[in-house]
XYZ file of N, CA and C in Angstrom:
624
model
N -12.626 36.889 -29.140
C -12.581 35.430 -29.240
C -13.558 34.841 -28.243
N -14.570 34.164 -28.735
C -15.577 33.590 -27.861
C -14.918 32.573 -26.942
N -15.341 32.594 -25.700
C -14.747 31.682 -24.735
C -15.772 30.680 -24.253
N -15.360 29.819 -23.343
C -16.190 28.706 -22.948
C -17.462 29.178 -22.280
N -18.583 28.604 -22.717
C -19.884 28.947 -22.159
C -20.674 27.673 -21.949
N -21.654 27.679 -21.024
C -22.475 26.485 -20.857
C -23.133 26.092 -22.159
N -23.280 24.807 -22.364
C -23.792 24.306 -23.642
C -25.193 23.743 -23.490
N -26.025 24.362 -22.663
C -27.342 23.816 -22.380
C -28.254 23.828 -23.580
N -27.945 24.673 -24.594
C -28.808 24.717 -25.758
C -28.192 24.015 -26.959
N -27.137 23.210 -26.724
C -26.498 22.492 -27.810
C -26.674 21.009 -27.601
N -26.592 20.247 -28.660
C -26.766 18.811 -28.531
C -25.873 18.086 -29.505
N -25.603 16.798 -29.192
C -24.788 15.974 -30.085
C -25.112 14.528 -29.805
N -24.842 13.682 -30.780
C -25.019 12.256 -30.569
C -26.466 11.814 -30.600
N -27.394 12.692 -30.977
C -28.791 12.331 -31.032
C -29.493 13.288 -31.958
N -30.687 12.904 -32.399
C -31.429 13.806 -33.257
C -31.780 15.061 -32.468
N -31.908 16.225 -33.142
C -32.263 17.462 -32.445
C -33.553 17.271 -31.670
N -33.543 17.639 -30.399
C -34.725 17.514 -29.576
C -34.918 16.141 -28.979
N -34.041 15.184 -29.308
C -34.166 13.842 -28.768
C -33.854 13.800 -27.284
N -34.264 12.708 -26.639
C -34.058 12.587 -25.199
C -32.582 12.615 -24.844
N -31.740 11.939 -25.645
C -30.313 11.915 -25.356
C -29.728 13.315 -25.372
N -30.160 14.132 -26.338
C -29.671 15.505 -26.420
C -30.137 16.324 -25.233
N -31.374 16.114 -24.822
C -31.895 16.872 -23.674
C -31.158 16.490 -22.396
N -30.899 15.200 -22.222
C -30.171 14.751 -21.028
C -28.762 15.338 -21.031
N -28.102 15.300 -22.180
C -26.756 15.860 -22.259
C -26.766 17.342 -21.898
N -27.728 18.084 -22.448
C -27.805 19.513 -22.156
C -28.024 19.753 -20.669
N -28.911 18.982 -20.047
C -29.181 19.143 -18.617
C -27.928 18.848 -17.794
N -27.250 17.767 -18.139
C -26.082 17.350 -17.362
C -24.933 18.340 -17.526
N -24.700 18.821 -18.742
C -23.596 19.755 -18.943
C -23.887 21.106 -18.307
N -25.140 21.534 -18.361
C -25.488 22.783 -17.676
C -25.271 22.643 -16.184
N -25.665 21.505 -15.631
C -25.470 21.258 -14.201
C -23.988 21.160 -13.853
N -23.189 20.568 -14.739
C -21.743 20.472 -14.504
C -21.127 21.859 -14.399
N -21.431 22.730 -15.348
C -20.902 24.092 -15.295
C -21.371 24.845 -14.061
N -22.638 24.690 -13.712
C -23.190 25.402 -12.558
C -22.544 24.934 -11.258
N -22.421 23.632 -11.106
C -21.816 23.102 -9.878
C -20.331 23.463 -9.799
N -19.647 23.482 -10.950
C -18.222 23.814 -10.950
C -18.001 25.252 -10.473
N -18.756 26.198 -10.997
C -18.529 27.594 -10.625
C -19.042 27.888 -9.219
N -20.070 27.181 -8.777
C -20.632 27.455 -7.455
C -19.888 26.737 -6.335
N -19.422 25.511 -6.594
C -18.826 24.693 -5.532
C -17.320 24.508 -5.672
N -16.770 24.701 -6.889
C -15.359 24.471 -7.113
C -15.069 23.035 -7.518
N -13.877 22.827 -8.048
C -13.512 21.514 -8.570
C -13.519 20.440 -7.482
N -12.995 20.750 -6.307
C -12.870 19.736 -5.255
C -14.219 19.187 -4.819
N -15.265 19.996 -4.923
C -16.594 19.554 -4.494
C -17.426 19.005 -5.646
N -16.861 18.992 -6.850
C -17.599 18.515 -8.016
C -17.574 16.994 -8.058
N -18.737 16.378 -8.021
C -18.844 14.925 -8.101
C -19.935 14.556 -9.097
N -19.856 13.335 -9.585
C -20.874 12.846 -10.509
C -22.238 12.853 -9.830
N -22.295 12.442 -8.561
C -23.572 12.389 -7.849
C -24.200 13.772 -7.725
N -23.378 14.784 -7.424
C -23.920 16.140 -7.297
C -24.420 16.660 -8.630
N -23.693 16.348 -9.684
C -24.123 16.779 -11.010
C -25.438 16.098 -11.377
N -25.533 14.803 -11.122
C -26.758 14.077 -11.442
C -27.945 14.660 -10.681
N -27.747 14.951 -9.410
C -28.820 15.533 -8.611
C -29.241 16.896 -9.151
N -28.249 17.738 -9.491
C -28.548 19.069 -10.007
C -29.234 19.005 -11.364
N -28.885 17.989 -12.160
C -29.462 17.852 -13.497
C -30.824 17.172 -13.477
N -31.146 16.525 -12.359
C -32.413 15.818 -12.270
C -32.436 14.528 -13.071
N -31.277 13.875 -13.154
C -31.210 12.589 -13.854
C -30.608 11.552 -12.909
N -30.784 10.284 -13.237
C -30.274 9.225 -12.372
C -28.759 9.167 -12.461
N -28.135 8.905 -11.329
C -26.675 8.885 -11.279
C -26.079 7.828 -12.212
N -26.758 6.707 -12.395
C -26.220 5.675 -13.280
C -26.173 6.159 -14.733
N -27.089 7.045 -15.107
C -27.067 7.609 -16.458
C -25.792 8.409 -16.672
N -25.424 9.191 -15.666
C -24.225 10.022 -15.773
C -22.976 9.158 -15.754
N -22.914 8.197 -14.845
C -21.747 7.308 -14.788
C -21.575 6.524 -16.090
N -22.673 6.058 -16.666
C -22.599 5.238 -17.874
C -22.069 6.054 -19.050
N -22.497 7.318 -19.162
C -22.120 8.113 -20.335
C -20.816 8.880 -20.144
N -20.586 9.410 -18.923
C -19.422 10.287 -18.725
C -18.355 9.690 -17.810
N -18.653 8.638 -17.104
C -17.717 7.888 -16.254
C -17.314 8.632 -14.989
N -16.792 9.870 -15.144
C -16.287 10.579 -13.978
C -16.291 12.078 -14.248
N -15.754 12.833 -13.295
C -15.735 14.289 -13.412
C -14.921 14.737 -14.627
N -13.808 14.066 -14.875
C -12.993 14.421 -16.034
C -13.773 14.300 -17.332
N -14.558 13.239 -17.454
C -15.380 13.065 -18.640
C -16.431 14.144 -18.779
N -17.004 14.563 -17.658
C -17.997 15.641 -17.684
C -17.376 16.959 -18.142
N -16.222 17.283 -17.589
C -15.566 18.542 -17.955
C -15.113 18.527 -19.411
N -14.595 17.398 -19.860
C -14.159 17.301 -21.254
C -15.333 17.487 -22.200
N -16.463 16.883 -21.888
C -17.626 17.016 -22.760
C -18.194 18.431 -22.718
N -18.128 19.070 -21.557
C -18.580 20.458 -21.445
C -17.773 21.351 -22.384
N -16.466 21.138 -22.428
C -15.611 21.927 -23.310
C -15.827 21.571 -24.773
N -16.010 20.302 -25.056
C -16.273 19.897 -26.436
C -17.588 20.499 -26.936
N -18.587 20.541 -26.076
C -19.869 21.121 -26.467
C -19.742 22.621 -26.690
N -18.909 23.278 -25.876
C -18.721 24.720 -26.040
C -18.084 25.048 -27.374
N -17.270 24.133 -27.888
C -16.614 24.359 -29.183
C -17.519 24.015 -30.355
N -18.623 23.322 -30.066
C -19.518 22.870 -31.128
C -20.530 23.962 -31.444
N -20.054 25.045 -32.049
C -20.924 26.165 -32.362
C -20.489 26.808 -33.676
N -21.122 27.899 -34.018
C -20.836 28.553 -35.300
C -20.067 29.854 -35.103
N -19.349 29.989 -33.992
C -18.661 31.245 -33.714
C -17.613 31.561 -34.774
N -17.569 32.829 -35.156
C -16.530 33.352 -36.031
C -16.138 34.734 -35.528
N -14.902 35.173 -35.789
C -14.490 36.493 -35.319
C -15.262 37.599 -36.039
N -15.528 38.663 -35.319
C -16.234 39.802 -35.902
C -15.428 40.398 -37.050
N -16.129 40.897 -38.054
C -15.488 41.587 -39.174
C -15.860 43.059 -39.073
N -14.986 43.834 -38.436
C -15.263 45.252 -38.200
C -14.705 46.147 -39.298
N -13.921 45.563 -40.192
C -13.308 46.349 -41.258
C -11.859 46.702 -40.999
N -11.351 46.360 -39.821
C -9.940 46.615 -39.521
C -9.435 45.556 -38.566
N -8.126 45.300 -38.622
C -7.542 44.313 -37.714
C -7.683 44.760 -36.271
N -7.400 46.018 -36.018
C -7.499 46.503 -34.642
C -8.920 46.357 -34.108
N -9.899 46.655 -34.938
C -11.285 46.496 -34.515
C -11.652 45.057 -34.253
N -11.187 44.166 -35.139
C -11.478 42.740 -34.950
C -10.847 42.214 -33.664
N -9.606 42.599 -33.411
C -8.922 42.139 -32.196
C -9.571 42.721 -30.956
N -10.003 43.962 -31.033
C -10.692 44.570 -29.892
C -11.983 43.823 -29.582
N -12.737 43.467 -30.626
C -13.976 42.715 -30.423
C -13.701 41.354 -29.786
N -12.664 40.657 -30.256
C -12.295 39.378 -29.650
C -11.932 39.564 -28.180
N -11.115 40.559 -27.926
C -10.669 40.791 -26.553
C -11.826 41.154 -25.635
N -12.813 41.853 -26.167
C -13.961 42.196 -25.337
C -14.722 40.941 -24.919
N -14.819 39.974 -25.828
C -15.464 38.710 -25.476
C -14.674 37.987 -24.390
N -13.350 37.999 -24.515
C -12.508 37.369 -23.500
C -12.690 38.063 -22.155
N -12.657 39.394 -22.169
C -12.816 40.156 -20.929
C -14.160 39.849 -20.277
N -15.221 39.836 -21.068
C -16.547 39.575 -20.508
C -16.608 38.206 -19.854
N -15.985 37.199 -20.488
C -16.017 35.844 -19.942
C -15.184 35.726 -18.669
N -14.008 36.352 -18.662
C -13.129 36.251 -17.498
C -13.627 37.086 -16.326
N -14.316 38.188 -16.627
C -14.777 39.093 -15.569
C -16.147 38.717 -15.020
N -16.819 37.762 -15.664
C -18.133 37.344 -15.183
C -18.018 36.806 -13.761
N -19.054 37.039 -12.984
C -19.072 36.529 -11.613
C -20.355 35.752 -11.385
N -20.263 34.422 -11.285
C -19.036 33.621 -11.369
C -18.609 33.423 -12.822
N -17.332 33.094 -13.021
C -16.784 32.919 -14.359
C -16.555 31.433 -14.639
N -17.338 30.882 -15.555
C -17.125 29.493 -15.944
C -15.778 29.326 -16.626
N -15.371 30.324 -17.409
C -14.078 30.240 -18.088
C -12.942 30.092 -17.083
N -12.937 30.929 -16.058
C -11.877 30.835 -15.054
C -11.958 29.506 -14.300
N -13.166 29.045 -14.033
C -13.324 27.772 -13.323
C -12.784 26.613 -14.142
N -13.011 26.649 -15.456
C -12.511 25.578 -16.317
C -10.998 25.634 -16.455
N -10.446 26.836 -16.516
C -8.991 26.964 -16.557
C -8.383 26.357 -15.297
N -8.964 26.675 -14.145
C -8.465 26.126 -12.883
C -8.602 24.609 -12.855
N -9.743 24.105 -13.341
C -9.965 22.653 -13.336
C -8.987 21.931 -14.245
N -8.526 22.597 -15.299
C -7.615 21.945 -16.240
C -6.271 21.611 -15.593
N -5.949 22.258 -14.482
C -4.713 21.944 -13.764
C -4.892 20.733 -12.846
N -6.140 20.283 -12.691
C -6.420 19.174 -11.789
C -6.882 17.921 -12.530
N -7.335 18.100 -13.773
C -7.882 16.985 -14.535
C -7.196 16.903 -15.882
N -6.578 15.756 -16.161
C -5.893 15.576 -17.440
C -6.876 15.630 -18.600
N -8.072 15.063 -18.414
C -9.072 15.100 -19.482
C -9.515 16.523 -19.763
N -9.735 17.297 -18.704
C -10.133 18.692 -18.886
C -9.018 19.487 -19.555
N -7.775 19.196 -19.198
C -6.636 19.903 -19.798
C -6.567 19.634 -21.292
N -6.733 18.372 -21.691
C -6.700 18.034 -23.119
C -7.849 18.709 -23.862
N -9.023 18.696 -23.256
C -10.182 19.310 -23.906
C -10.037 20.817 -24.001
N -9.449 21.436 -22.982
C -9.264 22.882 -23.017
C -8.252 23.269 -24.090
N -7.177 22.494 -24.224
C -6.210 22.764 -25.288
C -6.878 22.657 -26.660
N -7.697 21.633 -26.836
C -8.388 21.458 -28.115
C -9.342 22.618 -28.375
N -10.005 23.082 -27.322
C -10.918 24.215 -27.471
C -10.175 25.451 -27.948
N -9.032 25.746 -27.313
C -8.300 26.950 -27.693
C -7.663 26.802 -29.066
N -7.209 25.616 -29.419
C -6.682 25.397 -30.767
C -7.761 25.702 -31.809
N -8.965 25.258 -31.528
C -10.077 25.518 -32.442
C -10.369 27.018 -32.543
N -10.375 27.706 -31.391
C -10.681 29.139 -31.400
C -9.592 29.936 -32.120
N -8.336 29.606 -31.911
C -7.262 30.310 -32.615
C -7.335 30.034 -34.114
N -7.688 28.803 -34.492
C -7.812 28.480 -35.909
C -8.924 29.292 -36.560
N -10.057 29.405 -35.871
C -11.160 30.195 -36.424
C -10.797 31.681 -36.485
N -10.096 32.156 -35.463
C -9.761 33.578 -35.394
C -8.751 33.983 -36.452
N -8.051 33.007 -37.026
C -7.017 33.317 -38.022
C -7.577 34.065 -39.219
N -8.877 33.916 -39.493
C -9.442 34.598 -40.652
C -9.383 36.114 -40.485
N -9.366 36.616 -39.262
C -9.224 38.060 -39.053
C -7.863 38.541 -39.539
N -6.833 37.726 -39.328
C -5.493 38.078 -39.800
C -5.423 37.947 -41.316
N -6.050 36.931 -41.857
C -6.093 36.771 -43.318
C -6.735 37.992 -43.964
N -7.824 38.466 -43.392
C -8.484 39.663 -43.935
C -7.560 40.867 -43.869
N -6.812 40.990 -42.766
C -5.908 42.129 -42.609
C -4.801 42.111 -43.662
N -4.296 40.919 -43.952
C -3.278 40.794 -44.996
C -3.868 41.193 -46.346
N -5.077 40.726 -46.627
C -5.722 41.031 -47.903
C -6.012 42.524 -48.047
N -6.293 43.195 -46.935
C -6.544 44.639 -46.972
C -5.258 45.444 -47.030
N -4.135 44.787 -46.847
C -2.857 45.481 -46.845
C -2.531 46.158 -45.529
N -3.208 45.762 -44.462
C -2.958 46.359 -43.137
C -1.662 45.843 -42.519
N -1.355 44.597 -42.796
C -0.154 43.973 -42.240
C 0.586 43.290 -43.384
N 1.881 43.028 -43.211
C 2.669 42.461 -44.314
C 2.234 41.053 -44.698
N 2.417 40.689 -45.952
C 2.215 39.296 -46.353
C 3.128 38.389 -45.516
N 2.640 37.200 -45.218
C 3.429 36.282 -44.402
C 3.240 36.485 -42.918
N 2.349 37.402 -42.520
C 2.066 37.589 -41.094
C 1.448 36.311 -40.534
N 2.009 35.819 -39.450
C 1.550 34.578 -38.830
C 0.410 34.861 -37.865
N -0.702 34.184 -38.067
C -1.892 34.457 -37.270
C -1.728 34.068 -35.799
N -1.206 32.875 -35.553
C -1.188 32.366 -34.175
C -0.412 33.285 -33.213
N 0.848 33.627 -33.505
C 1.558 34.499 -32.552
C 0.937 35.885 -32.421
N 0.355 36.391 -33.502
C -0.314 37.691 -33.413
C -1.514 37.604 -32.473
N -2.321 36.573 -32.632
C -3.510 36.411 -31.789
C -3.133 36.187 -30.323
N -2.080 35.412 -30.102
C -1.624 35.199 -28.722
C -1.173 36.518 -28.103
N -0.431 37.314 -28.880
C 0.035 38.604 -28.368
C -1.124 39.536 -28.057
N -2.191 39.453 -28.854
C -3.332 40.334 -28.646
C -4.147 39.948 -27.416
N -4.281 38.654 -27.156
C -5.143 38.204 -26.064
C -4.407 37.983 -24.749
N -3.096 37.753 -24.810
C -2.330 37.413 -23.602
C -2.462 38.433 -22.475
N -2.455 39.747 -22.755
C -2.559 40.700 -21.649
C -3.822 40.520 -20.807
N -4.901 40.064 -21.414
C -6.134 39.881 -20.646
C -6.000 38.731 -19.657
N -5.406 37.623 -20.103
C -5.208 36.492 -19.200
C -4.174 36.825 -18.123
N -3.147 37.582 -18.495
C -2.140 38.000 -17.523
C -2.770 38.833 -16.416
N -3.587 39.806 -16.793
C -4.167 40.720 -15.818
C -5.285 40.072 -15.000
N -6.227 39.413 -15.680
C -7.420 38.950 -14.974
C -7.251 37.587 -14.318
N -6.449 36.697 -14.938
C -6.303 35.353 -14.382
C -5.083 35.256 -13.474
N -3.917 35.663 -13.968
C -2.690 35.503 -13.191
C -2.566 36.533 -12.079
N -2.868 37.797 -12.398
C -2.713 38.854 -11.402
C -3.995 39.144 -10.637
N -5.128 38.722 -11.164
C -6.393 38.984 -10.494
C -6.761 40.456 -10.468
N -6.323 41.200 -11.466
C -6.596 42.636 -11.512
C -8.066 42.891 -11.835
N -8.609 44.018 -11.391
C -9.976 44.383 -11.786
C -10.037 44.562 -13.301
N -11.147 44.192 -13.929
C -11.242 44.309 -15.388
C -11.269 45.763 -15.839
N -10.229 46.198 -16.503
C -10.149 47.573 -17.001
C -10.887 47.672 -18.324
N -11.850 48.577 -18.458
C -12.625 48.670 -19.706
C -11.772 48.968 -20.932
N -10.640 49.606 -20.740
C -9.796 49.973 -21.876
C -8.842 48.867 -22.299
N -8.737 47.817 -21.508
C -7.748 46.778 -21.784
C -7.943 46.090 -23.137
N -9.158 45.698 -23.528
C -9.307 45.038 -24.832
C -8.762 45.874 -25.987
N -9.074 47.167 -26.010
C -8.614 48.029 -27.100
C -7.120 48.297 -27.015
N -6.627 48.471 -25.809
C -5.197 48.748 -25.643
C -4.350 47.568 -26.110
N -4.727 46.372 -25.706
C -3.980 45.179 -26.112
C -4.097 44.955 -27.616
N -5.271 45.209 -28.173
C -5.462 45.043 -29.614
C -4.604 46.019 -30.400
N -4.534 47.258 -29.932
C -3.739 48.258 -30.645
C -2.257 47.908 -30.595
N -1.771 47.457 -29.455
C -0.360 47.100 -29.340
C -0.014 45.961 -30.302
N -0.876 44.945 -30.358
C -0.619 43.823 -31.257
C -0.693 44.248 -32.719
N -1.628 45.143 -33.032
C -1.767 45.622 -34.409
C -0.535 46.412 -34.845
N -0.060 47.286 -33.981
C 1.138 48.069 -34.306
C 2.341 47.155 -34.517
N 2.478 46.144 -33.670
C 3.590 45.201 -33.825
C 3.467 44.431 -35.136
N 2.230 44.039 -35.479
C 2.018 43.305 -36.727
C 2.348 44.168 -37.938
N 1.951 45.429 -37.907
C 2.257 46.333 -39.019
C 3.765 46.496 -39.199
N 4.492 46.429 -38.106
C 5.949 46.584 -38.168
C 6.644 45.293 -38.580
N 5.871 44.227 -38.791
C 6.465 42.966 -39.238
C 6.894 42.037 -38.135
N 6.419 42.284 -36.902
C 6.863 41.466 -35.775
C 6.405 40.018 -35.870
N 5.367 39.733 -36.640
C 4.808 38.380 -36.695
C 4.929 37.758 -38.088
N 5.831 38.283 -38.908
C 6.012 37.711 -40.227
C 6.898 36.470 -40.170
N 6.796 35.659 -41.217
C 7.614 34.454 -41.289
C 9.084 34.834 -41.315
N 9.911 34.225 -40.454
C 11.340 34.570 -40.453
C 11.976 34.279 -41.806
N 12.894 35.110 -42.250
C 13.579 34.847 -43.515
C 14.449 33.605 -43.404
N 14.686 32.924 -44.518
C 15.533 31.728 -44.491
C 16.932 32.060 -43.947
N 17.506 31.143 -43.209
C 18.833 31.353 -42.649
C 19.871 31.343 -43.756
């Protein structure tokens, strides 16, 4: 599952290559860079403007404050064509997603971890992060749909709880516990979730 990345090569609200798009890309790249290098407490509109090489009034007028910058950074990260890998098996697809998560969380510095931390301090960032993950889980659901169609898991298997079960161990280990990134973790977590799905652990509950 692709995770949050700087959006310096993405644009919105302007024609491709337009000045507005270039300014947005510069400012969002600077926002991510300053966040991971300085931390949330040191992140200010003025510092972002200086790092981006744009006038501070431009940033204040468009993004208002740090919360607006972080929210737009997350919205831009979701504005892409990402889809889950199709490896031919559910376990393979989940392993590929988990590897992307591991790479993002284990990066030094990790923008993903910095944004997760910032979401506890900024209501705007928290809302944007929830929307980002809702979008990613929705896109990832096609991997479960393919598995059902291949007969790997029972009909009625629910995508969301299966995907959460597959990815949760990575966040538990790397974010909550701060464990070193184990190379085998993506495959191990994917296999556990796949076995549970095959056994019907994520199927729609029968009517009462």
